[in-house]
CSV table of C-alpha atoms and ligand atoms in Angstrom, one decimal:
chain,number,residue,atom,x,y,z
A,1,MET,CA,75.5,137.0,123.1
A,2,ALA,CA,77.3,138.4,120.1
A,3,PRO,CA,80.0,135.6,118.8
A,4,PRO,CA,83.4,137.2,119.7
A,5,SER,CA,85.0,139.4,116.7
A,6,PRO,CA,87.1,137.7,113.9
A,7,THR,CA,90.9,138.8,114.1
A,8,PRO,CA,91.4,141.3,110.7
A,9,VAL,CA,93.7,140.6,108.2
A,10,ARG,CA,93.7,143.0,106.6
A,11,LEU,CA,92.6,146.8,107.6
A,12,HIS,CA,91.7,149.6,105.1
A,13,ARG,CA,92.1,153.2,106.2
A,14,GLY,CA,89.9,156.1,105.3
A,15,MET,CA,87.1,158.2,106.4
A,16,LEU,CA,84.4,155.7,107.8
A,17,PHE,CA,80.7,156.4,107.0
A,18,SER,CA,77.9,153.9,108.7
A,19,PRO,CA,74.4,154.5,109.5
A,20,ALA,CA,73.4,153.5,112.9
A,21,ALA,CA,69.4,154.8,113.0
A,22,PRO,CA,67.3,156.5,109.8
A,23,ASP,CA,68.4,160.0,110.8
A,24,ARG,CA,71.6,158.8,112.8
A,25,LEU,CA,75.5,158.8,111.0
A,26,VAL,CA,78.2,157.7,112.6
A,27,ALA,CA,81.3,159.1,110.8
A,28,VAL,CA,85.2,158.6,111.8
A,29,GLU,CA,87.6,161.2,110.5
A,30,ASP,CA,90.7,158.7,110.1
A,31,GLY,CA,89.1,155.6,110.3
A,32,CYS,CA,89.5,151.9,110.0
A,33,LEU,CA,87.9,148.4,108.5
A,34,GLY,CA,89.2,145.3,110.0
A,35,VAL,CA,88.2,142.6,107.6
A,36,SER,CA,88.5,139.0,108.8
A,37,ALA,CA,89.6,136.0,106.6
A,38,GLY,CA,86.5,135.1,106.5
A,39,GLY,CA,85.1,138.5,104.8
A,40,ARG,CA,83.3,139.4,108.0
A,41,VAL,CA,84.0,142.9,109.4
A,42,ALA,CA,86.2,142.2,112.5
A,43,ALA,CA,86.6,145.8,113.7
A,44,ALA,CA,85.2,149.3,112.7
A,45,GLY,CA,86.0,152.7,114.1
A,46,GLU,CA,89.2,154.8,114.5
A,47,TYR,CA,92.7,154.0,113.4
A,48,ALA,CA,95.1,154.3,115.4
A,49,GLU,CA,93.0,151.9,118.4
A,50,ILE,CA,92.4,149.2,115.3
A,51,ALA,CA,96.3,149.0,114.2
A,52,ALA,CA,97.6,149.3,117.9
A,53,HIS,CA,95.9,146.0,118.3
A,54,HIS,CA,96.8,144.6,115.1
A,55,PRO,CA,100.4,145.8,114.2
A,56,GLN,CA,100.7,142.7,112.4
A,57,ALA,CA,97.4,143.4,109.8
A,58,PRO,CA,98.7,144.9,106.8
A,59,VAL,CA,97.4,148.3,105.9
A,60,THR,CA,95.3,149.4,102.5
A,61,ASP,CA,95.4,153.2,103.0
A,62,TRP,CA,92.4,154.6,101.3
A,63,ARG,CA,93.3,159.0,102.4
A,64,PRO,CA,91.9,160.7,101.5
A,65,ALA,CA,88.5,158.4,99.7
A,66,ALA,CA,85.9,157.4,102.5
A,67,ILE,CA,84.9,153.7,103.0
A,68,LEU,CA,81.2,153.6,103.0
A,69,PRO,CA,78.5,150.1,103.3
A,70,GLY,CA,78.1,148.5,100.1
A,71,LEU,CA,74.9,149.9,98.4
A,72,VAL,CA,71.4,148.6,98.3
A,73,ASP,CA,69.0,148.5,95.7
A,74,LEU,CA,65.5,147.2,96.6
A,75,HIS,CA,64.1,147.5,93.0
A,76,SER,CA,66.4,147.0,89.6
A,77,HIS,CA,65.4,145.3,85.7
A,78,ILE,CA,68.4,143.5,84.5
A,79,PRO,CA,66.9,143.7,80.6
A,80,GLN,CA,66.2,146.9,81.0
A,81,TYR,CA,69.6,148.0,81.5
A,82,VAL,CA,70.3,148.7,77.7
A,83,ALA,CA,66.9,150.9,77.0
A,84,MET,CA,68.0,153.2,79.8
A,85,ALA,CA,66.9,156.5,79.9
A,86,MET,CA,63.9,156.6,76.8
A,87,ASP,CA,62.0,160.1,77.6
A,88,GLY,CA,59.0,160.8,76.2
A,89,TYR,CA,56.1,158.2,77.7
A,90,ASP,CA,54.0,157.1,81.2
A,91,LEU,CA,54.2,154.0,82.4
A,92,LEU,CA,51.9,151.5,80.6
A,93,PRO,CA,52.8,153.3,77.0
A,94,TRP,CA,56.0,152.7,77.8
A,95,LEU,CA,55.8,149.6,79.0
A,96,GLU,CA,54.7,148.6,75.3
A,97,ARG,CA,57.4,150.6,73.2
A,98,PHE,CA,60.3,150.0,75.1
A,99,ILE,CA,60.6,147.1,77.9
A,100,TYR,CA,58.4,144.1,76.5
A,101,PRO,CA,60.4,144.6,73.1
A,102,THR,CA,63.9,144.8,75.2
A,103,GLU,CA,62.7,141.9,77.5
A,104,ALA,CA,61.5,139.4,75.0
A,105,ALA,CA,65.3,139.5,74.2
A,106,PHE,CA,66.2,137.4,76.9
A,107,ALA,CA,64.7,134.4,75.1
A,108,ASP,CA,68.4,134.1,73.8
A,109,PRO,CA,70.8,133.1,76.4
A,110,ARG,CA,73.1,134.4,75.5
A,111,HIS,CA,72.3,137.9,74.8
A,112,ALA,CA,70.9,137.3,78.7
A,113,ARG,CA,74.2,135.8,79.9
A,114,GLU,CA,76.5,139.3,78.2
A,115,THR,CA,73.3,142.0,79.6
A,116,SER,CA,73.5,140.7,83.1
A,117,ARG,CA,77.3,140.4,82.9
A,118,ARG,CA,77.2,144.1,81.7
A,119,PHE,CA,74.7,145.3,84.3
A,120,PHE,CA,76.3,143.5,87.4
A,121,ALA,CA,80.0,144.9,86.6
A,122,ALA,CA,78.1,148.4,85.8
A,123,ALA,CA,76.2,148.0,89.1
A,124,LEU,CA,79.8,147.3,91.0
A,125,ALA,CA,81.1,150.2,89.7
A,126,CYS,CA,79.0,152.2,91.3
A,127,GLY,CA,79.2,151.0,94.9
A,128,THR,CA,76.3,148.4,95.0
A,129,THR,CA,76.8,145.6,96.5
A,130,THR,CA,73.2,144.0,97.3
A,131,SER,CA,70.4,144.2,94.8
A,132,LEU,CA,67.2,143.1,94.2
A,133,LEU,CA,66.3,142.2,90.7
A,134,TYR,CA,64.1,141.6,88.2
A,135,ALA,CA,65.3,138.8,85.2
A,136,THR,CA,62.5,138.7,82.3
A,137,VAL,CA,60.0,135.7,81.6
A,138,HIS,CA,62.5,133.3,80.5
A,139,ALA,CA,63.5,130.5,82.7
A,140,GLU,CA,66.9,130.1,80.7
A,141,GLY,CA,67.5,134.0,80.2
A,142,THR,CA,66.6,134.5,84.3
A,143,ARG,CA,69.6,131.4,85.0
A,144,MET,CA,72.2,133.2,82.7
A,145,ALA,CA,70.8,136.5,84.9
A,146,PHE,CA,72.0,133.9,88.3
A,147,ARG,CA,75.0,132.5,87.3
A,148,ALA,CA,76.0,136.5,86.0
A,149,ALA,CA,75.3,137.4,89.3
A,150,GLU,CA,77.3,134.6,90.9
A,151,GLU,CA,80.3,135.3,89.2
A,152,ALA,CA,80.6,139.0,89.3
A,153,GLY,CA,80.4,137.6,93.2
A,154,VAL,CA,77.5,140.7,94.4
A,155,ARG,CA,74.5,139.3,96.5
A,156,ALA,CA,71.4,139.5,94.8
A,157,ALA,CA,67.6,137.8,94.9
A,158,ILE,CA,66.6,137.4,91.5
A,159,GLY,CA,63.1,136.6,89.8
A,160,LYS,CA,61.5,135.3,86.9
A,161,VAL,CA,58.9,137.8,85.6
A,162,MET,CA,55.7,136.3,85.5
A,163,MET,CA,53.0,137.5,83.2
A,164,ASP,CA,49.8,135.1,82.1
A,165,ARG,CA,47.4,138.0,81.0
A,166,ASN,CA,47.7,141.7,79.3
A,167,ALA,CA,51.4,141.2,77.8
A,168,PRO,CA,52.6,140.6,74.1
A,169,ALA,CA,51.9,137.2,73.1
A,170,GLU,CA,56.1,136.2,73.1
A,171,LEU,CA,56.2,137.0,76.5
A,172,LEU,CA,52.8,135.2,77.6
A,173,GLU,CA,52.8,132.5,80.1
A,174,GLU,CA,50.3,129.8,80.9
A,175,THR,CA,49.5,130.2,84.4
A,176,SER,CA,50.7,126.4,85.8
A,177,ALA,CA,54.0,126.4,83.4
A,178,SER,CA,54.9,130.4,84.8
A,179,LEU,CA,55.0,128.6,89.1
A,180,THR,CA,56.6,125.6,87.7
A,181,GLU,CA,59.4,127.3,86.0
A,182,ALA,CA,59.3,129.7,89.1
A,183,ASP,CA,59.0,126.6,91.6
A,184,ALA,CA,62.5,124.9,90.1
A,185,LEU,CA,64.2,128.6,89.8
A,186,CYS,CA,64.0,128.6,93.9
A,187,ALA,CA,64.9,125.5,94.4
A,188,GLU,CA,68.0,126.1,92.0
A,189,TRP,CA,68.7,129.6,93.7
A,190,ASN,CA,67.6,130.3,96.7
A,191,GLY,CA,70.4,130.4,99.1
A,192,ALA,CA,73.3,129.2,96.2
A,193,ALA,CA,76.5,131.1,95.6
A,194,GLU,CA,77.7,130.5,99.7
A,195,GLY,CA,73.8,132.4,100.7
A,196,ARG,CA,74.9,135.1,98.3
A,197,LEU,CA,72.1,134.3,96.0
A,198,ARG,CA,68.2,134.3,97.2
A,199,TYR,CA,65.2,133.8,94.5
A,200,ALA,CA,62.3,136.2,94.5
A,201,PHE,CA,59.3,135.0,93.2
A,202,THR,CA,58.2,138.5,90.9
A,203,PRO,CA,54.7,138.7,89.7
A,204,ARG,CA,55.1,141.8,87.8
A,205,PHE,CA,52.1,143.6,88.6
A,206,ALA,CA,48.3,143.2,88.9
A,207,ILE,CA,47.8,144.3,85.1
A,208,THR,CA,49.6,141.2,83.9
A,209,CYS,CA,48.9,139.0,86.7
A,210,SER,CA,45.8,136.7,87.1
A,211,ALA,CA,44.7,136.1,90.6
A,212,GLY,CA,45.6,132.8,90.4
A,213,LEU,CA,49.1,133.0,89.8
A,214,MET,CA,49.4,135.2,92.2
A,215,ARG,CA,47.6,133.1,94.8
A,216,GLY,CA,50.3,130.6,93.6
A,217,VAL,CA,53.0,132.6,94.2
A,218,ALA,CA,51.5,133.4,98.1
A,219,GLY,CA,51.9,129.6,98.2
A,220,LEU,CA,55.3,128.7,96.6
A,221,ALA,CA,56.9,131.6,98.5
A,222,ALA,CA,56.0,130.5,101.7
A,223,ASP,CA,56.8,126.9,101.2
A,224,HIS,CA,60.1,128.4,100.2
A,225,GLY,CA,60.7,131.2,103.0
A,226,ALA,CA,61.7,133.1,100.0
A,227,LEU,CA,61.3,137.0,99.0
A,228,ILE,CA,58.7,138.3,96.6
A,229,GLN,CA,58.6,141.7,94.3
A,230,THR,CA,56.3,143.1,92.4
A,231,HIS,CA,54.5,147.1,91.7
A,232,LEU,CA,52.3,148.7,93.4
A,233,ALA,CA,50.5,151.5,92.8
A,234,GLU,CA,52.9,153.5,90.0
A,235,ASN,CA,50.9,155.9,88.0
A,236,PRO,CA,47.2,156.7,87.5
A,237,ASP,CA,46.3,154.5,84.1
A,238,GLU,CA,47.8,151.4,85.6
A,239,LEU,CA,45.3,152.1,88.6
A,240,ARG,CA,42.3,152.3,86.7
A,241,THR,CA,43.1,149.8,84.0
A,242,VAL,CA,43.6,147.5,88.2
A,243,ALA,CA,40.6,149.4,89.5
A,244,GLY,CA,38.6,147.8,86.3
A,245,LEU,CA,39.8,144.1,86.4
A,246,PHE,CA,39.1,143.3,90.0
A,247,PRO,CA,36.2,145.4,89.9
A,248,GLU,CA,34.9,143.2,93.4
A,249,ALA,CA,38.8,144.3,95.4
A,250,PRO,CA,38.4,147.8,97.6
A,251,HIS,CA,41.8,148.7,96.1
A,252,TYR,CA,44.9,148.1,94.7
A,253,THR,CA,46.5,147.2,97.9
A,254,GLY,CA,43.2,144.9,98.4
A,255,VAL,CA,44.4,142.7,95.1
A,256,TYR,CA,47.8,142.1,96.6
A,257,ALA,CA,46.3,141.5,100.2
A,258,ASP,CA,43.7,139.2,98.7
A,259,ALA,CA,45.7,137.1,97.3
A,260,GLY,CA,48.1,136.6,100.0
A,261,LEU,CA,50.6,138.8,99.0
A,262,LEU,CA,51.6,141.0,101.2
A,263,GLY,CA,54.1,140.1,104.3
A,264,PRO,CA,57.2,141.0,105.7
A,265,SER,CA,59.3,138.8,102.8
A,266,THR,CA,57.4,141.1,100.0
A,267,VAL,CA,59.0,144.3,98.7
A,268,MET,CA,56.5,146.6,96.8
A,269,ALA,CA,58.0,149.1,94.5
A,270,HIS,CA,56.6,152.9,94.2
A,271,CYS,CA,53.7,153.1,96.1
A,272,LEU,CA,52.2,156.3,94.9
A,273,TYR,CA,48.7,156.3,94.9
A,274,LEU,CA,47.4,154.8,98.1
A,275,SER,CA,44.7,155.3,100.9
A,276,ASP,CA,45.5,155.6,104.4
A,277,GLY,CA,43.6,152.5,105.1
A,278,GLU,CA,46.3,150.9,102.6
A,279,TRP,CA,49.3,152.3,104.1
A,280,ASP,CA,48.1,150.9,106.9
A,281,LEU,CA,48.2,147.5,105.2
A,282,LEU,CA,51.0,147.0,104.3
A,283,GLY,CA,52.2,148.5,107.8
A,284,GLU,CA,49.8,146.2,109.3
A,285,SER,CA,51.1,143.6,107.4
A,286,GLY,CA,55.3,144.2,107.2
A,287,THR,CA,55.3,145.2,103.9
A,288,ARG,CA,58.7,146.8,102.6
A,289,VAL,CA,58.5,149.1,99.6
A,290,ALA,CA,61.4,150.0,97.0
A,291,HIS,CA,61.1,153.8,96.7
A,292,CYS,CA,62.1,154.8,93.2
A,293,ALA,CA,62.3,158.6,92.9
A,294,GLY,CA,64.1,158.9,89.5
A,295,SER,CA,62.0,156.2,87.6
A,296,ASN,CA,59.0,158.2,89.6
A,297,PHE,CA,60.7,161.9,88.2
A,298,PHE,CA,61.3,160.2,84.9
A,299,LEU,CA,57.9,158.0,84.1
A,300,ARG,CA,55.8,160.9,85.2
A,301,SER,CA,54.3,158.7,87.3
A,302,GLY,CA,54.0,161.5,90.6
A,303,VAL,CA,56.1,161.6,94.1
A,304,PHE,CA,56.5,159.3,96.9
A,305,ASP,CA,55.6,160.6,100.2
A,306,MET,CA,57.7,159.2,102.5
A,307,GLY,CA,55.9,160.4,105.6
A,308,GLN,CA,53.4,158.0,105.4
A,309,ALA,CA,55.9,155.0,105.5
A,310,LYS,CA,57.7,156.8,108.4
A,311,ARG,CA,54.8,156.8,109.9
A,312,ARG,CA,54.0,153.6,110.3
A,313,GLY,CA,57.3,152.2,110.6
A,314,ILE,CA,57.1,150.6,107.6
A,315,ALA,CA,61.0,149.5,106.0
A,316,VAL,CA,62.0,151.4,102.9
A,317,GLY,CA,64.9,151.1,100.7
A,318,LEU,CA,65.9,152.8,97.3
A,319,GLY,CA,64.9,151.4,94.2
A,320,THR,CA,67.3,152.4,90.9
A,321,ASP,CA,64.0,151.1,88.9
A,322,VAL,CA,66.4,151.1,85.4
A,323,GLY,CA,65.1,151.0,82.8
A,324,ALA,CA,62.4,153.7,84.0
A,325,GLY,CA,65.1,154.8,85.9
A,326,PRO,CA,67.7,156.8,84.5
A,327,SER,CA,70.7,156.3,86.5
A,328,LEU,CA,72.2,152.5,88.1
A,329,SER,CA,73.7,154.5,90.4
A,330,LEU,CA,72.3,154.4,94.3
A,331,PHE,CA,74.1,157.5,94.6
A,332,ASP,CA,71.8,159.3,91.7
A,333,GLU,CA,68.9,157.9,93.0
A,334,MET,CA,69.9,159.1,97.2
A,335,GLU,CA,70.1,162.8,95.2
A,336,SER,CA,66.5,161.8,94.1
A,337,ALA,CA,65.3,160.5,97.1
A,338,CYS,CA,66.1,164.3,98.7
A,339,PHE,CA,65.1,165.7,95.9
A,340,ALA,CA,61.3,163.7,95.7
A,341,SER,CA,60.6,164.5,99.5
A,342,ARG,CA,61.4,168.4,98.0
A,343,ALA,CA,58.9,168.4,95.5
A,344,ARG,CA,56.1,166.7,97.9
A,345,TYR,CA,56.7,169.2,100.5
A,346,ALA,CA,56.3,171.8,97.8
A,347,LEU,CA,52.7,170.2,96.6
A,348,GLU,CA,52.0,169.8,100.1
A,349,ARG,CA,52.7,173.0,100.6
A,350,ALA,CA,51.2,174.4,97.7
A,351,ALA,CA,47.6,172.5,98.5
A,352,ALA,CA,47.4,174.4,101.7
A,353,SER,CA,47.9,178.1,100.1
A,354,ARG,CA,45.4,177.6,97.6
A,355,LEU,CA,42.7,176.0,100.1
A,356,GLY,CA,43.8,178.7,102.6
A,357,ALA,CA,42.9,180.9,99.3
A,358,MET,CA,39.5,179.7,99.6
A,359,ARG,CA,38.6,180.1,103.3
A,360,GLY,CA,35.9,182.8,102.5
A,361,GLU,CA,34.2,180.2,100.2
A,362,PHE,CA,34.7,177.0,102.8
A,363,GLY,CA,33.3,179.8,105.3
A,364,ARG,CA,29.7,180.4,103.3
A,365,LEU,CA,29.3,176.2,103.6
A,366,PRO,CA,27.3,174.9,106.8
A,367,GLY,CA,30.5,173.3,109.3
A,368,GLY,CA,33.3,174.6,106.2
A,369,ALA,CA,35.7,176.3,108.6
A,370,ASP,CA,36.0,172.7,110.4
A,371,LEU,CA,36.1,170.7,106.9
A,372,LEU,CA,39.1,173.1,105.5
A,373,ALA,CA,40.8,173.2,109.2
A,374,SER,CA,40.5,168.8,108.9
A,375,VAL,CA,41.6,168.8,105.5
A,376,LEU,CA,44.9,171.3,105.9
A,377,SER,CA,45.6,168.8,108.8
A,378,ARG,CA,45.8,165.7,106.7
A,379,LEU,CA,48.7,167.9,104.8
A,380,GLU,CA,51.9,167.2,105.0
A,381,LEU,CA,54.0,170.1,106.8
A,382,ASP,CA,56.0,169.3,109.1
A,383,ASP,CA,59.6,169.1,107.3
A,384,SER,CA,60.5,166.8,110.1
A,385,VAL,CA,58.4,163.9,108.5
A,386,ALA,CA,58.5,164.7,105.0
A,387,LEU,CA,62.1,165.6,104.3
A,388,VAL,CA,64.3,163.2,103.4
A,389,ASP,CA,68.0,165.1,104.3
A,390,PRO,CA,71.1,163.6,102.5
A,391,VAL,CA,71.7,161.7,106.1
A,392,GLN,CA,68.5,159.9,106.1
A,393,ALA,CA,68.7,158.6,102.3
A,394,PHE,CA,72.4,157.2,102.8
A,395,TYR,CA,70.1,154.5,105.1
A,396,LEU,CA,68.2,154.5,103.1
A,397,ALA,CA,70.2,153.3,100.8
A,398,THR,CA,72.3,150.7,102.8
A,399,LEU,CA,71.0,149.8,106.2
A,400,GLY,CA,67.1,150.7,104.9
A,401,GLY,CA,67.2,148.3,102.1
A,402,ALA,CA,69.5,145.8,104.1
A,403,GLN,CA,66.5,145.8,106.3
A,404,ALA,CA,63.9,145.7,103.7
A,405,LEU,CA,65.8,142.6,103.3
A,406,GLY,CA,65.4,140.8,106.6
A,407,MET,CA,70.0,140.9,105.9
A,408,ALA,CA,69.9,144.0,108.5
A,409,ASP,CA,71.8,141.6,110.9
A,410,GLU,CA,74.3,140.8,107.8
A,411,ILE,CA,74.9,143.4,105.7
A,412,GLY,CA,73.5,147.4,105.5
A,413,SER,CA,76.8,149.1,107.7
A,414,LEU,CA,80.1,148.2,108.9
A,415,GLU,CA,79.5,146.9,112.1
A,416,PRO,CA,82.0,144.0,113.5
A,417,GLY,CA,80.1,140.4,112.6
A,418,LYS,CA,78.5,142.2,109.7
A,419,TRP,CA,80.0,140.7,106.0
A,420,ALA,CA,82.4,143.4,104.3
A,421,ASP,CA,81.0,144.9,101.8
A,422,PHE,CA,81.6,147.9,101.2
A,423,VAL,CA,82.4,150.6,99.0
A,424,VAL,CA,85.5,153.1,98.8
A,425,VAL,CA,84.6,156.6,97.3
A,426,ARG,CA,86.5,160.1,96.6
A,427,PRO,CA,84.8,162.6,98.4
A,428,PRO,CA,83.8,165.0,95.5
A,429,VAL,CA,86.4,167.9,94.8
A,430,ILE,CA,84.1,170.7,93.9
A,431,ASP,CA,86.2,173.3,92.6
A,432,ALA,CA,90.0,174.1,93.2
A,433,ALA,CA,89.0,177.5,95.3
A,434,SER,CA,86.5,175.6,97.0
A,435,PRO,CA,88.9,173.9,100.3
A,436,GLU,CA,88.2,170.3,101.3
A,437,GLU,CA,89.6,170.9,105.2
A,438,GLY,CA,87.3,171.9,107.3
A,439,ARG,CA,84.5,169.8,106.1
A,440,THR,CA,82.1,168.4,108.5
A,441,PRO,CA,81.6,164.5,108.1
A,442,ARG,CA,77.8,165.5,107.3
A,443,GLU,CA,78.9,168.0,105.2
A,444,VAL,CA,81.2,165.4,103.1
A,445,LEU,CA,78.4,162.6,102.9
A,446,SER,CA,76.1,165.7,101.5
A,447,GLN,CA,78.8,166.6,98.8
A,448,ILE,CA,79.4,162.6,98.4
A,449,ILE,CA,75.7,162.6,97.7
A,450,TYR,CA,75.0,164.9,95.3
A,451,ARG,CA,78.5,165.0,93.7
A,452,THR,CA,79.6,161.0,93.2
A,453,GLU,CA,80.4,160.6,89.4
A,454,PRO,CA,81.1,156.8,89.1
A,455,SER,CA,84.7,157.7,88.0
A,456,ALA,CA,85.0,158.9,92.3
A,457,ILE,CA,84.5,154.8,93.3
A,458,LEU,CA,87.4,153.5,93.3
A,459,ALA,CA,86.8,149.6,94.4
A,460,THR,CA,83.6,148.2,95.4
A,461,PHE,CA,83.9,144.7,98.1
A,462,VAL,CA,82.0,142.4,98.8
A,463,ALA,CA,82.7,140.2,101.7
A,464,GLY,CA,86.2,141.3,101.9
A,465,ALA,CA,86.8,140.4,98.7
A,466,GLU,CA,87.8,142.9,96.0
A,467,ARG,CA,84.7,142.9,93.0
A,468,HIS,CA,85.7,146.2,91.1
A,469,ARG,CA,88.4,148.5,90.9
A,470,ARG,CA,88.6,152.0,88.7
A,471,THR,CA,90.6,151.2,86.5
A,472,ALA,CA,91.7,154.7,84.3
B,1,LIG,N1,55.0,148.2,86.1
B,1,LIG,C1,55.0,147.4,85.8
B,1,LIG,N2,56.2,146.6,85.2
B,1,LIG,C2,57.7,147.6,85.4
B,1,LIG,C3,58.5,147.8,84.9
B,1,LIG,O1,58.9,147.5,83.9
B,1,LIG,N3,59.0,148.8,85.3
B,1,LIG,C4,58.4,150.3,86.0
B,1,LIG,N4,58.9,151.3,86.4
B,1,LIG,N5,56.9,149.6,86.3
B,1,LIG,C5,56.2,148.5,85.8
B,2,LIG,ZN1,59.8,148.4,88.1
């Protein structure tokens, strides 16, 4: 039986939005969030009802602003914050040109501390309360990132990047030193700050990690019960390089499977170029996926196929993937996820139309008509599966991300007993002449997703404590 909800010591009044399921939204127009002394949600629902039960509780009236659960960023890179939005390259040359030099600067702990501070302040200003993050290969720099997260009061899982091959000399590690340092950092930080901080083992990707390093990571993560994060199948050149480095592996996902890295504690970022068999492996192992639509557009990487994940019930969340992603805001990322699903849909329809135009040529082949029918049936033409709408994007950026982190009982929605992590957002006024009255909650949410600037985020709370307040 669930424990009784604690008594609220403060009521926050505004329009409430909370995800209930991937395609189900709970919205309360004159809503109220009651927060307990311990920073939990004590009540969430109609203002009149909750206020009548708790007449002694002080009220913060945020109207006409809306109250949403704190957003969950399932994939981003702290050091890359300062190198965001440098366009013109695909993944591998972009890493060489901008990212490795930027990450090398984390050798200076003061730079690491300052950058991390600014990163967390900016994330809170965007309404993000929980993040899964990469630091760099530097143990001290990673420690600084944890300290900054602790000071900012956010929830975060952070990992020291691990690279024992195919990286610039100043970022290259010995396999055993990499494992020893990560082990020590995990012992130091996993569960720190009253459980707000967790450690995530972070082998960067198969190109920069030997099989021995990845196997070592799997062992350590299991020993500590810690998270694992890495990148999977983001870019065709990356795929070719991985195939050359691991000629025995059946495919890219197989490289990680052989190392023991798949499972419910692992978050794979991107997952753009996977066969059906690889998707099956992710589904069967319970591996989580970070969908990074903005980054995928920015680095010209490709377009995620949400239908593959949905059909297998794979836990998916959204990642800003800064600096490949050009924004630290999950509001921008929700918009990108909606657009990516439309891009995917358009691509599949274009493929179907081209194949349809070749019907005559197929017809001349023995069995050609059947072959064509089979190929067409594999295209993702069912918009109810493939399309991400604002309600679904909102789920992905909140409860979906929480579920991917194994934290769905604690965060991700505004429900009694969960942590009171929330963001207060002024719904956009599209134009003085456009009516604000009479919008349905879904319409308001849609406008919030497509039109929220950081200046519309009035305040961000973690465990009931205000961690960001708009100043101007
Ligand atoms: N693959 C390996 N490293 C990175 C990185 O830093 N960013 C992105 N987008 N992909 C990667
Ligand atoms: Zn990344």
